[in-house]
Amino acid sequence: MSDLEDVPSVDLMSELLRRMKCESKPDKRLILVGPPGSGKGTQSPIIKDEYCLCHLATGDMLRAAVSAKTALGIKAKEAMEKGELVSDDLVVGIIDDALKKPSCQKGFILDGFPRTVVQAQKLDEMLGKRGVKVDKVLNFAIDDAILEERITGRWIHPSSGRSYHTKFAPPKVSGVDDVTGEPLIQRKDDTAAVLKSRLEAFHKQTEPVIDYYNNKGVVANLQAEKPPQEVTSEVKKVLS
Ligand code: ADP
Ligand code: AMP
């Protein structure tokens, strides 16, 4: 409690206002599915703020584990560098833990998970134990041909996961995160060559996940090749 004394009043007030606004929001449990570069990470912070959800991106979590050289990171590194999927057990474990966070109380956005039908089935089991289910799966539909330019021009702020693009979403100052002023980096796997394997994994292993949720009647298809603001409008329409 004493730590709160040192928090500036303006920060306390804005957190209080945020929590009051969140009280009236309905719970939402969302999955974002789409190939690498389809815009999931760009739309997530907007949806997260609008509906007071937690944003769980397995790719971001795995990259943090790789750079911290944890046991999880050591196991995941090789597959990630090759653009292949890491084992189902590794990612299911991190999602199961992450869902316990207080920030997930009003629901969640799963970004990049589930990526296999086995992961989707395990997620259903996890949610079933908590007495809840997935409300909506947002399918970021986009032609493969558009993705190379998006991926090779992407710059990210590693600690927040914020995405920028040299052409489509440049930061205010080149190479620097707008919010923190920290340096941006390019992901090691954001090359045309690794993208090929990542797309192969998407079509073979992740597209069946869309069918899995189609059978449950919860998929909303988005035209993800449109400009970011138009995709945001589509998302808001689907979630309203
Ligand atoms: P994902 O999380 O699905 O891999 P990102 O949201 O990181 O994709 O987007 C990939 C790249 O494309 C980023 O550099 C981002 O700034 C850019 N981008 C995202 N959405 C759009 C869009 N609708 N139009 C053009 N560029 C976009
Ligand atoms: P992303 O940041 O979503 O593009 O993910 C980067 C890499 O992390 C992928 O190419 C995979 O190697 C790994 N990864 C992320 N999420 C998953 C998942 N749900 N299942 C398996 N591998 C994953």
PDB file of C-alpha atoms and ligand atoms in Angstrom:
ATOM      1  CA  MET A   1       0.000   0.000   0.000  1.00  0.00           C
ATOM      2  CA  SER A   2       2.739   2.468   0.940  1.00  0.00           C
ATOM      3  CA  ASP A   3       4.034   2.213  -2.662  1.00  0.00           C
ATOM      4  CA  LEU A   4       0.825   3.932  -3.807  1.00  0.00           C
ATOM      5  CA  GLU A   5       1.888   7.086  -1.919  1.00  0.00           C
ATOM      6  CA  ASP A   6       4.648   7.555  -4.453  1.00  0.00           C
ATOM      7  CA  VAL A   7       2.384   7.190  -7.509  1.00  0.00           C
ATOM      8  CA  PRO A   8       1.628  10.617  -9.056  1.00  0.00           C
ATOM      9  CA  SER A   9      -2.010  11.726  -8.498  1.00  0.00           C
ATOM     10  CA  VAL A  10      -2.563  12.110 -12.233  1.00  0.00           C
ATOM     11  CA  ASP A  11      -1.674   8.437 -12.770  1.00  0.00           C
ATOM     12  CA  LEU A  12      -3.902   7.297  -9.894  1.00  0.00           C
ATOM     13  CA  MET A  13      -6.788   9.345 -11.256  1.00  0.00           C
ATOM     14  CA  SER A  14      -6.475   8.027 -14.792  1.00  0.00           C
ATOM     15  CA  GLU A  15      -6.291   4.429 -13.499  1.00  0.00           C
ATOM     16  CA  LEU A  16      -9.384   5.066 -11.372  1.00  0.00           C
ATOM     17  CA  LEU A  17     -11.257   6.494 -14.363  1.00  0.00           C
ATOM     18  CA  ARG A  18     -10.165   3.539 -16.494  1.00  0.00           C
ATOM     19  CA  ARG A  19     -11.471   1.071 -13.899  1.00  0.00           C
ATOM     20  CA  MET A  20     -14.795   2.940 -13.594  1.00  0.00           C
ATOM     21  CA  LYS A  21     -15.219   2.859 -17.391  1.00  0.00           C
ATOM     22  CA  CYS A  22     -14.356  -0.862 -17.445  1.00  0.00           C
ATOM     23  CA  GLU A  23     -17.030  -1.715 -14.850  1.00  0.00           C
ATOM     24  CA  SER A  24     -19.763  -1.189 -17.475  1.00  0.00           C
ATOM     25  CA  LYS A  25     -18.079  -3.248 -20.221  1.00  0.00           C
ATOM     26  CA  PRO A  26     -19.356  -6.748 -20.992  1.00  0.00           C
ATOM     27  CA  ASP A  27     -16.917  -9.670 -20.619  1.00  0.00           C
ATOM     28  CA  LYS A  28     -15.356 -10.786 -23.915  1.00  0.00           C
ATOM     29  CA  ARG A  29     -13.193 -13.744 -24.797  1.00  0.00           C
ATOM     30  CA  LEU A  30     -11.642 -13.273 -28.207  1.00  0.00           C
ATOM     31  CA  ILE A  31      -9.237 -15.067 -30.495  1.00  0.00           C
ATOM     32  CA  LEU A  32      -7.398 -13.294 -33.311  1.00  0.00           C
ATOM     33  CA  VAL A  33      -6.311 -15.637 -36.074  1.00  0.00           C
ATOM     34  CA  GLY A  34      -4.482 -14.775 -39.275  1.00  0.00           C
ATOM     35  CA  PRO A  35      -1.136 -15.236 -41.012  1.00  0.00           C
ATOM     36  CA  PRO A  36       1.992 -13.352 -39.871  1.00  0.00           C
ATOM     37  CA  GLY A  37       1.655  -9.686 -40.812  1.00  0.00           C
ATOM     38  CA  SER A  38      -2.136  -9.716 -41.126  1.00  0.00           C
ATOM     39  CA  GLY A  39      -2.490  -6.984 -38.467  1.00  0.00           C
ATOM     40  CA  LYS A  40      -3.395  -8.887 -35.283  1.00  0.00           C
ATOM     41  CA  GLY A  41      -0.815  -7.093 -33.149  1.00  0.00           C
ATOM     42  CA  THR A  42      -1.827  -3.712 -34.596  1.00  0.00           C
ATOM     43  CA  GLN A  43      -5.520  -4.122 -33.739  1.00  0.00           C
ATOM     44  CA  SER A  44      -5.013  -5.837 -30.345  1.00  0.00           C
ATOM     45  CA  PRO A  45      -4.132  -2.745 -28.225  1.00  0.00           C
ATOM     46  CA  ILE A  46      -7.180  -0.906 -29.630  1.00  0.00           C
ATOM     47  CA  ILE A  47      -9.554  -3.788 -28.779  1.00  0.00           C
ATOM     48  CA  LYS A  48      -7.843  -4.260 -25.407  1.00  0.00           C
ATOM     49  CA  ASP A  49      -8.393  -0.616 -24.396  1.00  0.00           C
ATOM     50  CA  GLU A  50     -11.941  -0.492 -25.734  1.00  0.00           C
ATOM     51  CA  TYR A  51     -13.139  -3.609 -23.866  1.00  0.00           C
ATOM     52  CA  CYS A  52     -10.707  -3.713 -20.893  1.00  0.00           C
ATOM     53  CA  LEU A  53      -9.285  -7.116 -21.810  1.00  0.00           C
ATOM     54  CA  CYS A  54      -5.835  -8.619 -21.373  1.00  0.00           C
ATOM     55  CA  HIS A  55      -3.801  -9.143 -24.542  1.00  0.00           C
ATOM     56  CA  LEU A  56      -1.958 -12.463 -24.616  1.00  0.00           C
ATOM     57  CA  ALA A  57       0.356 -12.834 -27.626  1.00  0.00           C
ATOM     58  CA  THR A  58       2.186 -16.154 -27.476  1.00  0.00           C
ATOM     59  CA  GLY A  59       4.824 -14.917 -29.948  1.00  0.00           C
ATOM     60  CA  ASP A  60       5.664 -11.941 -27.669  1.00  0.00           C
ATOM     61  CA  MET A  61       5.789 -14.196 -24.605  1.00  0.00           C
ATOM     62  CA  LEU A  62       8.047 -16.708 -26.341  1.00  0.00           C
ATOM     63  CA  ARG A  63      10.387 -13.964 -27.609  1.00  0.00           C
ATOM     64  CA  ALA A  64      10.661 -12.595 -24.044  1.00  0.00           C
ATOM     65  CA  ALA A  65      11.515 -16.113 -22.830  1.00  0.00           C
ATOM     66  CA  VAL A  66      14.142 -16.521 -25.570  1.00  0.00           C
ATOM     67  CA  SER A  67      15.856 -13.232 -24.704  1.00  0.00           C
ATOM     68  CA  ALA A  68      15.750 -14.033 -20.963  1.00  0.00           C
ATOM     69  CA  LYS A  69      17.219 -17.491 -21.796  1.00  0.00           C
ATOM     70  CA  THR A  70      14.648 -19.268 -19.585  1.00  0.00           C
ATOM     71  CA  ALA A  71      14.101 -23.045 -19.899  1.00  0.00           C
ATOM     72  CA  LEU A  72      11.021 -22.290 -22.028  1.00  0.00           C
ATOM     73  CA  GLY A  73      13.003 -19.905 -24.249  1.00  0.00           C
ATOM     74  CA  ILE A  74      15.790 -22.414 -24.766  1.00  0.00           C
ATOM     75  CA  LYS A  75      13.252 -25.051 -25.863  1.00  0.00           C
ATOM     76  CA  ALA A  76      11.385 -22.645 -28.204  1.00  0.00           C
ATOM     77  CA  LYS A  77      14.312 -20.811 -29.882  1.00  0.00           C
ATOM     78  CA  GLU A  78      15.228 -23.207 -32.684  1.00  0.00           C
ATOM     79  CA  ALA A  79      11.683 -23.705 -34.016  1.00  0.00           C
ATOM     80  CA  MET A  80      11.022 -19.953 -33.875  1.00  0.00           C
ATOM     81  CA  GLU A  81      14.148 -19.098 -35.856  1.00  0.00           C
ATOM     82  CA  LYS A  82      13.132 -21.598 -38.555  1.00  0.00           C
ATOM     83  CA  GLY A  83       9.567 -20.242 -38.716  1.00  0.00           C
ATOM     84  CA  GLU A  84       8.115 -23.507 -37.426  1.00  0.00           C
ATOM     85  CA  LEU A  85       5.617 -23.870 -34.600  1.00  0.00           C
ATOM     86  CA  VAL A  86       6.875 -24.704 -31.105  1.00  0.00           C
ATOM     87  CA  SER A  87       5.303 -27.706 -29.351  1.00  0.00           C
ATOM     88  CA  ASP A  88       1.661 -27.524 -28.282  1.00  0.00           C
ATOM     89  CA  ASP A  89       2.527 -28.337 -24.655  1.00  0.00           C
ATOM     90  CA  LEU A  90       4.856 -25.333 -24.327  1.00  0.00           C
ATOM     91  CA  VAL A  91       2.312 -22.761 -25.523  1.00  0.00           C
ATOM     92  CA  VAL A  92      -0.689 -24.344 -23.779  1.00  0.00           C
ATOM     93  CA  GLY A  93       1.251 -24.110 -20.502  1.00  0.00           C
ATOM     94  CA  ILE A  94       2.020 -20.397 -20.911  1.00  0.00           C
ATOM     95  CA  ILE A  95      -1.584 -19.546 -21.812  1.00  0.00           C
ATOM     96  CA  ASP A  96      -2.971 -21.548 -18.884  1.00  0.00           C
ATOM     97  CA  ASP A  97      -0.730 -19.540 -16.512  1.00  0.00           C
ATOM     98  CA  ALA A  98      -1.369 -16.192 -18.178  1.00  0.00           C
ATOM     99  CA  LEU A  99      -5.178 -16.525 -18.016  1.00  0.00           C
ATOM    100  CA  LYS A 100      -4.905 -16.367 -14.215  1.00  0.00           C
ATOM    101  CA  LYS A 101      -3.732 -12.743 -14.349  1.00  0.00           C
ATOM    102  CA  PRO A 102      -6.100 -10.195 -12.738  1.00  0.00           C
ATOM    103  CA  SER A 103      -5.995  -8.145 -15.953  1.00  0.00           C
ATOM    104  CA  CYS A 104      -7.796 -11.054 -17.699  1.00  0.00           C
ATOM    105  CA  GLN A 105     -10.770 -10.784 -15.324  1.00  0.00           C
ATOM    106  CA  LYS A 106     -13.073  -9.150 -17.934  1.00  0.00           C
ATOM    107  CA  GLY A 107     -11.833 -11.455 -20.671  1.00  0.00           C
ATOM    108  CA  PHE A 108      -8.944 -11.763 -23.069  1.00  0.00           C
ATOM    109  CA  ILE A 109      -7.581 -11.355 -26.562  1.00  0.00           C
ATOM    110  CA  LEU A 110      -5.562 -14.375 -27.643  1.00  0.00           C
ATOM    111  CA  ASP A 111      -3.220 -13.266 -30.428  1.00  0.00           C
ATOM    112  CA  GLY A 112      -1.383 -16.074 -32.213  1.00  0.00           C
ATOM    113  CA  PHE A 113      -2.997 -18.817 -30.089  1.00  0.00           C
ATOM    114  CA  PRO A 114      -4.447 -21.395 -30.737  1.00  0.00           C
ATOM    115  CA  ARG A 115      -2.414 -22.205 -33.841  1.00  0.00           C
ATOM    116  CA  THR A 116      -3.247 -25.922 -34.073  1.00  0.00           C
ATOM    117  CA  VAL A 117      -6.481 -27.854 -33.573  1.00  0.00           C
ATOM    118  CA  VAL A 118      -4.883 -29.589 -30.561  1.00  0.00           C
ATOM    119  CA  GLN A 119      -4.245 -26.146 -28.987  1.00  0.00           C
ATOM    120  CA  ALA A 120      -7.870 -25.169 -29.682  1.00  0.00           C
ATOM    121  CA  GLN A 121      -9.128 -28.342 -28.002  1.00  0.00           C
ATOM    122  CA  LYS A 122      -6.841 -27.775 -24.992  1.00  0.00           C
ATOM    123  CA  LEU A 123      -8.072 -24.166 -24.761  1.00  0.00           C
ATOM    124  CA  ASP A 124     -11.690 -25.377 -24.729  1.00  0.00           C
ATOM    125  CA  GLU A 125     -10.784 -27.717 -21.844  1.00  0.00           C
ATOM    126  CA  MET A 126      -9.078 -24.890 -19.920  1.00  0.00           C
ATOM    127  CA  LEU A 127     -12.025 -22.547 -20.406  1.00  0.00           C
ATOM    128  CA  GLY A 128     -14.541 -25.308 -19.647  1.00  0.00           C
ATOM    129  CA  LYS A 129     -12.894 -25.785 -16.221  1.00  0.00           C
ATOM    130  CA  ARG A 130     -13.407 -22.056 -15.620  1.00  0.00           C
ATOM    131  CA  GLY A 131     -17.047 -22.243 -16.797  1.00  0.00           C
ATOM    132  CA  VAL A 132     -16.529 -19.912 -19.786  1.00  0.00           C
ATOM    133  CA  LYS A 133     -16.108 -20.176 -23.581  1.00  0.00           C
ATOM    134  CA  VAL A 134     -14.736 -18.311 -26.593  1.00  0.00           C
ATOM    135  CA  ASP A 135     -17.167 -15.578 -27.700  1.00  0.00           C
ATOM    136  CA  LYS A 136     -15.693 -14.607 -31.063  1.00  0.00           C
ATOM    137  CA  VAL A 137     -12.857 -15.581 -33.392  1.00  0.00           C
ATOM    138  CA  LEU A 138     -11.702 -12.695 -35.592  1.00  0.00           C
ATOM    139  CA  ASN A 139     -10.302 -14.133 -38.810  1.00  0.00           C
ATOM    140  CA  PHE A 140      -7.799 -11.679 -40.389  1.00  0.00           C
ATOM    141  CA  ALA A 141      -8.298 -12.839 -43.985  1.00  0.00           C
ATOM    142  CA  ILE A 142      -5.603 -11.585 -46.382  1.00  0.00           C
ATOM    143  CA  ASP A 143      -3.792 -12.688 -49.534  1.00  0.00           C
ATOM    144  CA  ASP A 144      -0.276 -14.097 -48.954  1.00  0.00           C
ATOM    145  CA  ALA A 145       1.120 -11.783 -51.659  1.00  0.00           C
ATOM    146  CA  ILE A 146       0.578  -8.713 -49.427  1.00  0.00           C
ATOM    147  CA  LEU A 147       2.465 -10.086 -46.455  1.00  0.00           C
ATOM    148  CA  GLU A 148       6.118  -9.913 -47.525  1.00  0.00           C
ATOM    149  CA  GLU A 149       6.117  -6.111 -47.718  1.00  0.00           C
ATOM    150  CA  ARG A 150       4.327  -5.869 -44.369  1.00  0.00           C
ATOM    151  CA  ILE A 151       6.711  -8.287 -42.635  1.00  0.00           C
ATOM    152  CA  THR A 152      10.013  -7.001 -44.032  1.00  0.00           C
ATOM    153  CA  GLY A 153       9.075  -3.371 -43.211  1.00  0.00           C
ATOM    154  CA  ARG A 154       7.931  -4.149 -39.651  1.00  0.00           C
ATOM    155  CA  TRP A 155       9.721  -2.683 -36.616  1.00  0.00           C
ATOM    156  CA  ILE A 156       8.679  -3.618 -33.092  1.00  0.00           C
ATOM    157  CA  HIS A 157       9.066  -2.306 -29.564  1.00  0.00           C
ATOM    158  CA  PRO A 158      10.009  -5.580 -27.820  1.00  0.00           C
ATOM    159  CA  SER A 159       8.753  -4.916 -24.273  1.00  0.00           C
ATOM    160  CA  SER A 160       5.249  -3.759 -25.304  1.00  0.00           C
ATOM    161  CA  GLY A 161       4.911  -5.650 -28.607  1.00  0.00           C
ATOM    162  CA  ARG A 162       3.910  -2.394 -30.388  1.00  0.00           C
ATOM    163  CA  SER A 163       4.317  -2.704 -34.188  1.00  0.00           C
ATOM    164  CA  TYR A 164       5.400  -0.037 -36.641  1.00  0.00           C
ATOM    165  CA  HIS A 165       6.052  -0.106 -40.386  1.00  0.00           C
ATOM    166  CA  THR A 166       8.515   1.958 -42.372  1.00  0.00           C
ATOM    167  CA  LYS A 167       5.850   2.735 -44.991  1.00  0.00           C
ATOM    168  CA  PHE A 168       2.392   1.986 -43.521  1.00  0.00           C
ATOM    169  CA  ALA A 169       2.779   3.014 -39.852  1.00  0.00           C
ATOM    170  CA  PRO A 170       6.055   4.913 -39.314  1.00  0.00           C
ATOM    171  CA  PRO A 171       6.992   5.987 -35.765  1.00  0.00           C
ATOM    172  CA  LYS A 172       7.131   9.739 -35.055  1.00  0.00           C
ATOM    173  CA  VAL A 173      10.928   9.490 -34.857  1.00  0.00           C
ATOM    174  CA  SER A 174      12.592   6.862 -37.038  1.00  0.00           C
ATOM    175  CA  GLY A 175      13.728   3.791 -35.044  1.00  0.00           C
ATOM    176  CA  VAL A 176      12.167   4.973 -31.763  1.00  0.00           C
ATOM    177  CA  ASP A 177       8.992   3.874 -29.906  1.00  0.00           C
ATOM    178  CA  ASP A 178       6.399   6.698 -29.795  1.00  0.00           C
ATOM    179  CA  VAL A 179       5.378   5.998 -26.179  1.00  0.00           C
ATOM    180  CA  THR A 180       8.610   5.190 -24.329  1.00  0.00           C
ATOM    181  CA  GLY A 181      11.272   6.666 -26.615  1.00  0.00           C
ATOM    182  CA  GLU A 182      13.067   3.287 -26.507  1.00  0.00           C
ATOM    183  CA  PRO A 183      14.713   1.791 -29.611  1.00  0.00           C
ATOM    184  CA  LEU A 184      12.738  -0.342 -32.065  1.00  0.00           C
ATOM    185  CA  ILE A 185      14.090  -3.612 -33.450  1.00  0.00           C
ATOM    186  CA  GLN A 186      13.439  -5.864 -36.426  1.00  0.00           C
ATOM    187  CA  ARG A 187      12.535  -9.458 -35.597  1.00  0.00           C
ATOM    188  CA  LYS A 188      15.052 -12.117 -36.676  1.00  0.00           C
ATOM    189  CA  ASP A 189      12.262 -14.137 -38.304  1.00  0.00           C
ATOM    190  CA  ASP A 190      10.849 -11.155 -40.240  1.00  0.00           C
ATOM    191  CA  THR A 191      12.674 -12.051 -43.459  1.00  0.00           C
ATOM    192  CA  ALA A 192      11.214 -13.113 -46.806  1.00  0.00           C
ATOM    193  CA  ALA A 193      12.860 -16.555 -46.441  1.00  0.00           C
ATOM    194  CA  VAL A 194      11.523 -17.347 -42.933  1.00  0.00           C
ATOM    195  CA  LEU A 195       8.117 -15.903 -43.882  1.00  0.00           C
ATOM    196  CA  LYS A 196       7.791 -18.778 -46.407  1.00  0.00           C
ATOM    197  CA  SER A 197       7.982 -21.388 -43.609  1.00  0.00           C
ATOM    198  CA  ARG A 198       5.706 -19.346 -41.351  1.00  0.00           C
ATOM    199  CA  LEU A 199       3.063 -19.161 -44.093  1.00  0.00           C
ATOM    200  CA  GLU A 200       3.408 -22.884 -44.742  1.00  0.00           C
ATOM    201  CA  ALA A 201       2.805 -23.547 -41.040  1.00  0.00           C
ATOM    202  CA  PHE A 202      -0.183 -21.185 -41.115  1.00  0.00           C
ATOM    203  CA  HIS A 203      -1.877 -22.876 -44.087  1.00  0.00           C
ATOM    204  CA  LYS A 204      -1.178 -26.420 -42.916  1.00  0.00           C
ATOM    205  CA  GLN A 205      -1.614 -26.200 -39.160  1.00  0.00           C
ATOM    206  CA  THR A 206      -3.590 -23.024 -38.353  1.00  0.00           C
ATOM    207  CA  GLU A 207      -6.228 -22.800 -41.119  1.00  0.00           C
ATOM    208  CA  PRO A 208      -7.911 -25.958 -39.712  1.00  0.00           C
ATOM    209  CA  VAL A 209      -8.370 -23.956 -36.473  1.00  0.00           C
ATOM    210  CA  ILE A 210     -10.632 -21.560 -38.404  1.00  0.00           C
ATOM    211  CA  ASP A 211     -12.770 -24.530 -39.546  1.00  0.00           C
ATOM    212  CA  TYR A 212     -12.849 -25.793 -35.957  1.00  0.00           C
ATOM    213  CA  TYR A 213     -14.400 -22.508 -34.780  1.00  0.00           C
ATOM    214  CA  ASN A 214     -16.562 -22.151 -37.918  1.00  0.00           C
ATOM    215  CA  ASN A 215     -18.273 -25.352 -36.821  1.00  0.00           C
ATOM    216  CA  LYS A 216     -19.078 -23.614 -33.535  1.00  0.00           C
ATOM    217  CA  GLY A 217     -20.499 -20.573 -35.381  1.00  0.00           C
ATOM    218  CA  VAL A 218     -18.217 -18.005 -33.726  1.00  0.00           C
ATOM    219  CA  VAL A 219     -15.997 -16.840 -36.618  1.00  0.00           C
ATOM    220  CA  ALA A 220     -16.169 -13.275 -37.992  1.00  0.00           C
ATOM    221  CA  ASN A 221     -14.212 -12.723 -41.217  1.00  0.00           C
ATOM    222  CA  LEU A 222     -12.327  -9.424 -41.577  1.00  0.00           C
ATOM    223  CA  GLN A 223     -10.881  -7.932 -44.747  1.00  0.00           C
ATOM    224  CA  ALA A 224      -7.407  -7.516 -43.314  1.00  0.00           C
ATOM    225  CA  GLU A 225      -5.845  -6.084 -46.488  1.00  0.00           C
ATOM    226  CA  LYS A 226      -7.726  -2.802 -45.934  1.00  0.00           C
ATOM    227  CA  PRO A 227      -6.027   0.180 -44.227  1.00  0.00           C
ATOM    228  CA  PRO A 228      -5.658  -0.151 -40.412  1.00  0.00           C
ATOM    229  CA  GLN A 229      -8.468   2.307 -39.521  1.00  0.00           C
ATOM    230  CA  GLU A 230     -10.907   0.471 -41.781  1.00  0.00           C
ATOM    231  CA  VAL A 231      -9.990  -2.849 -40.171  1.00  0.00           C
ATOM    232  CA  THR A 232     -10.576  -1.234 -36.750  1.00  0.00           C
ATOM    233  CA  SER A 233     -14.065  -0.122 -37.856  1.00  0.00           C
ATOM    234  CA  GLU A 234     -14.863  -3.642 -39.055  1.00  0.00           C
ATOM    235  CA  VAL A 235     -13.661  -5.080 -35.734  1.00  0.00           C
ATOM    236  CA  LYS A 236     -15.822  -2.655 -33.758  1.00  0.00           C
ATOM    237  CA  LYS A 237     -18.853  -3.504 -35.876  1.00  0.00           C
ATOM    238  CA  VAL A 238     -18.346  -7.222 -35.357  1.00  0.00           C
ATOM    239  CA  LEU A 239     -17.921  -6.814 -31.581  1.00  0.00           C
ATOM    240  CA  SER A 240     -20.779  -4.384 -31.009  1.00  0.00           C
TER     241      SER A 240
HETATM  242  P1  ADP B   1       0.637  -9.600 -36.947  1.00  0.00           P
HETATM  243  O1  ADP B   1       0.560  -9.274 -35.478  1.00  0.00           O
HETATM  244  O2  ADP B   1      -0.635 -10.198 -37.464  1.00  0.00           O
HETATM  245  O3  ADP B   1       1.836 -10.437 -37.290  1.00  0.00           O
HETATM  246  P2  ADP B   1       1.162  -6.749 -37.269  1.00  0.00           P
HETATM  247  O4  ADP B   1      -0.011  -6.105 -36.617  1.00  0.00           O
HETATM  248  O5  ADP B   1       2.448  -6.711 -36.512  1.00  0.00           O
HETATM  249  O6  ADP B   1       0.797  -8.231 -37.748  1.00  0.00           O
HETATM  250  O7  ADP B   1       1.325  -6.054 -38.690  1.00  0.00           O
HETATM  251  C1  ADP B   1       2.420  -6.391 -39.549  1.00  0.00           C
HETATM  252  C2  ADP B   1       3.001  -5.133 -40.142  1.00  0.00           C
HETATM  253  O8  ADP B   1       2.051  -4.536 -41.031  1.00  0.00           O
HETATM  254  C3  ADP B   1       3.341  -4.060 -39.112  1.00  0.00           C
HETATM  255  O9  ADP B   1       4.531  -3.434 -39.522  1.00  0.00           O
HETATM  256  C4  ADP B   1       2.145  -3.120 -39.134  1.00  0.00           C
HETATM  257  O10 ADP B   1       2.528  -1.775 -38.827  1.00  0.00           O
HETATM  258  C5  ADP B   1       1.655  -3.235 -40.575  1.00  0.00           C
HETATM  259  N1  ADP B   1       0.188  -3.228 -40.671  1.00  0.00           N
HETATM  260  C6  ADP B   1      -0.714  -3.708 -39.787  1.00  0.00           C
HETATM  261  N2  ADP B   1      -1.974  -3.558 -40.237  1.00  0.00           N
HETATM  262  C7  ADP B   1      -1.865  -2.983 -41.453  1.00  0.00           C
HETATM  263  C8  ADP B   1      -2.829  -2.573 -42.453  1.00  0.00           C
HETATM  264  N3  ADP B   1      -4.147  -2.760 -42.264  1.00  0.00           N
HETATM  265  N4  ADP B   1      -2.347  -2.011 -43.582  1.00  0.00           N
HETATM  266  C9  ADP B   1      -1.015  -1.837 -43.770  1.00  0.00           C
HETATM  267  N5  ADP B   1      -0.072  -2.202 -42.883  1.00  0.00           N
HETATM  268  C10 ADP B   1      -0.487  -2.766 -41.735  1.00  0.00           C
HETATM  269  P1  AMP B   2       4.260 -14.578 -33.864  1.00  0.00           P
HETATM  270  O1  AMP B   2       4.866 -13.489 -33.016  1.00  0.00           O
HETATM  271  O2  AMP B   2       2.819 -14.818 -33.542  1.00  0.00           O
HETATM  272  O3  AMP B   2       4.523 -14.372 -35.331  1.00  0.00           O
HETATM  273  O4  AMP B   2       5.019 -15.919 -33.450  1.00  0.00           O
HETATM  274  C1  AMP B   2       6.411 -16.065 -33.625  1.00  0.00           C
HETATM  275  C2  AMP B   2       6.806 -17.529 -33.503  1.00  0.00           C
HETATM  276  O5  AMP B   2       6.513 -18.014 -32.179  1.00  0.00           O
HETATM  277  C3  AMP B   2       6.063 -18.486 -34.436  1.00  0.00           C
HETATM  278  O6  AMP B   2       6.651 -18.536 -35.729  1.00  0.00           O
HETATM  279  C4  AMP B   2       6.215 -19.813 -33.670  1.00  0.00           C
HETATM  280  O7  AMP B   2       7.521 -20.361 -33.810  1.00  0.00           O
HETATM  281  C5  AMP B   2       6.077 -19.369 -32.220  1.00  0.00           C
HETATM  282  N1  AMP B   2       4.677 -19.401 -31.761  1.00  0.00           N
HETATM  283  C6  AMP B   2       3.911 -18.331 -31.368  1.00  0.00           C
HETATM  284  N2  AMP B   2       2.689 -18.721 -30.989  1.00  0.00           N
HETATM  285  C7  AMP B   2       2.656 -20.079 -31.152  1.00  0.00           C
HETATM  286  C8  AMP B   2       1.664 -21.074 -30.951  1.00  0.00           C
HETATM  287  N3  AMP B   2       0.434 -20.766 -30.505  1.00  0.00           N
HETATM  288  N4  AMP B   2       1.992 -22.364 -31.231  1.00  0.00           N
HETATM  289  C9  AMP B   2       3.211 -22.696 -31.661  1.00  0.00           C
HETATM  290  N5  AMP B   2       4.186 -21.804 -31.904  1.00  0.00           N
HETATM  291  C10 AMP B   2       3.930 -20.497 -31.638  1.00  0.00           C
END
